[in-house]
Coordinates of C-alpha atoms in Angstrom, one line a residue:
M11 CA 136.1 -81.1 57.4
P12 CA 132.8 -79.1 57.6
V13 CA 132.3 -76.3 55.3
S14 CA 132.4 -73.7 58.1
A15 CA 135.8 -75.0 59.3
R16 CA 137.2 -74.9 55.7
M17 CA 136.1 -71.3 55.4
S18 CA 137.8 -70.4 58.7
V19 CA 141.0 -72.0 57.7
R20 CA 140.9 -70.2 54.3
T21 CA 140.1 -66.9 56.1
L22 CA 143.1 -67.3 58.5
F23 CA 145.4 -68.3 55.6
A24 CA 144.3 -65.3 53.6
A25 CA 144.8 -63.0 56.5
G26 CA 148.3 -64.5 57.3
A27 CA 149.3 -64.2 53.6
A28 CA 148.2 -60.5 53.6
A29 CA 150.2 -59.8 56.7
L30 CA 153.3 -61.3 55.2
L31 CA 153.0 -59.4 52.0
A32 CA 152.5 -56.2 54.0
A33 CA 155.6 -56.9 55.9
C34 CA 157.6 -56.8 52.6
T35 CA 157.5 -53.0 52.5
A36 CA 159.3 -50.7 55.0
Q37 CA 160.1 -47.1 55.4
G38 CA 163.2 -45.9 57.1
P39 CA 164.9 -42.4 57.5
G40 CA 164.9 -41.1 54.0
S41 CA 164.2 -44.5 52.3
Q42 CA 161.6 -47.0 51.3
T43 CA 162.3 -50.6 50.9
T44 CA 160.4 -53.4 49.1
C45 CA 161.6 -56.9 49.5
D46 CA 160.9 -60.4 48.1
V47 CA 162.8 -63.7 48.3
S48 CA 165.4 -62.6 45.8
G49 CA 166.2 -59.3 47.6
C50 CA 165.1 -55.7 48.1
L51 CA 164.6 -52.6 46.1
V52 CA 165.6 -49.6 48.2
T53 CA 164.8 -46.1 47.2
F54 CA 167.0 -43.5 49.0
E55 CA 166.0 -39.8 49.0
R56 CA 168.9 -37.5 48.2
G57 CA 169.8 -34.5 50.3
V58 CA 168.9 -36.3 53.6
S59 CA 170.7 -38.7 55.8
A60 CA 169.0 -41.8 54.2
S61 CA 169.4 -45.3 55.6
A62 CA 167.6 -48.6 55.6
S63 CA 167.7 -52.1 57.2
I64 CA 167.9 -54.6 54.4
L65 CA 167.3 -58.2 55.4
G66 CA 168.9 -57.4 58.8
V67 CA 171.8 -55.6 57.3
D68 CA 172.2 -51.8 57.7
A69 CA 172.7 -49.7 54.5
E70 CA 173.3 -46.0 54.2
L71 CA 173.5 -43.7 51.2
V72 CA 176.9 -42.0 51.7
A73 CA 177.4 -40.0 48.4
V74 CA 176.4 -39.6 44.8
N75 CA 179.0 -38.2 42.3
G76 CA 177.3 -38.1 38.9
N77 CA 176.8 -41.8 38.0
L78 CA 178.7 -43.2 40.9
V79 CA 176.9 -44.1 44.1
T80 CA 178.7 -44.8 47.4
L81 CA 176.8 -46.8 50.0
E82 CA 177.8 -48.2 53.3
I83 CA 176.5 -51.8 53.7
A84 CA 177.2 -53.8 56.8
G85 CA 179.9 -51.4 57.7
Q86 CA 181.7 -51.6 54.4
Q87 CA 181.7 -48.7 51.9
V88 CA 181.2 -49.7 48.2
T89 CA 181.0 -47.4 45.2
V90 CA 178.8 -48.6 42.4
P91 CA 178.4 -47.1 38.9
A92 CA 174.7 -47.0 37.9
G93 CA 173.7 -50.2 36.0
D94 CA 176.7 -52.3 37.4
T95 CA 176.8 -54.9 40.2
Q96 CA 179.1 -55.0 43.1
Q97 CA 179.4 -57.5 45.9
A98 CA 179.0 -55.8 49.3
G99 CA 178.9 -56.8 53.0
E100 CA 177.3 -60.0 54.0
G101 CA 177.6 -61.5 50.5
L102 CA 174.8 -59.2 49.0
N103 CA 174.9 -58.0 45.4
V104 CA 174.3 -54.4 45.0
T105 CA 173.1 -52.8 41.7
V106 CA 172.3 -49.2 41.3
Q107 CA 169.2 -49.1 39.1
E108 CA 168.5 -45.3 38.8
V109 CA 170.1 -42.0 39.9
T110 CA 168.0 -38.9 39.7
E111 CA 168.2 -35.5 41.4
Q112 CA 165.7 -36.6 44.0
Q113 CA 166.5 -40.2 44.6
V114 CA 168.7 -43.3 44.1
Q115 CA 167.2 -46.7 43.5
V116 CA 169.4 -49.7 44.6
K117 CA 168.6 -53.4 44.2
V118 CA 170.2 -55.5 47.0
A119 CA 170.0 -59.2 45.9
T120 CA 170.4 -62.3 48.1
G121 CA 171.4 -64.6 45.2
L122 CA 168.2 -66.7 45.8
Q123 CA 165.9 -67.2 42.8
V124 CA 162.1 -66.9 42.9
G125 CA 160.3 -69.9 41.5

């Protein structure tokens, strides 16, 4: 393969990889989602109607009561204490990583491992 053709293939590959990485972050109403193969980290804003689409599954922050976070995932409500993991709709594992006055961070895992 000529040098110029190899450079074109590398350029196309790099552009495609950058596009895929850019697609891993999304914003929704009152939320920001960052995903990789193992799942997504969702930051919900508190005090607004916050929702996100996570790997094709709808998730919404319903309520926060101290350390307990209630989410609706795939039409099912689940209440998760910060730091604990619960299984929610569509077989996803949900962990509340942080609860502050401004936001709630939730990890939604697929069960797939990276590497």
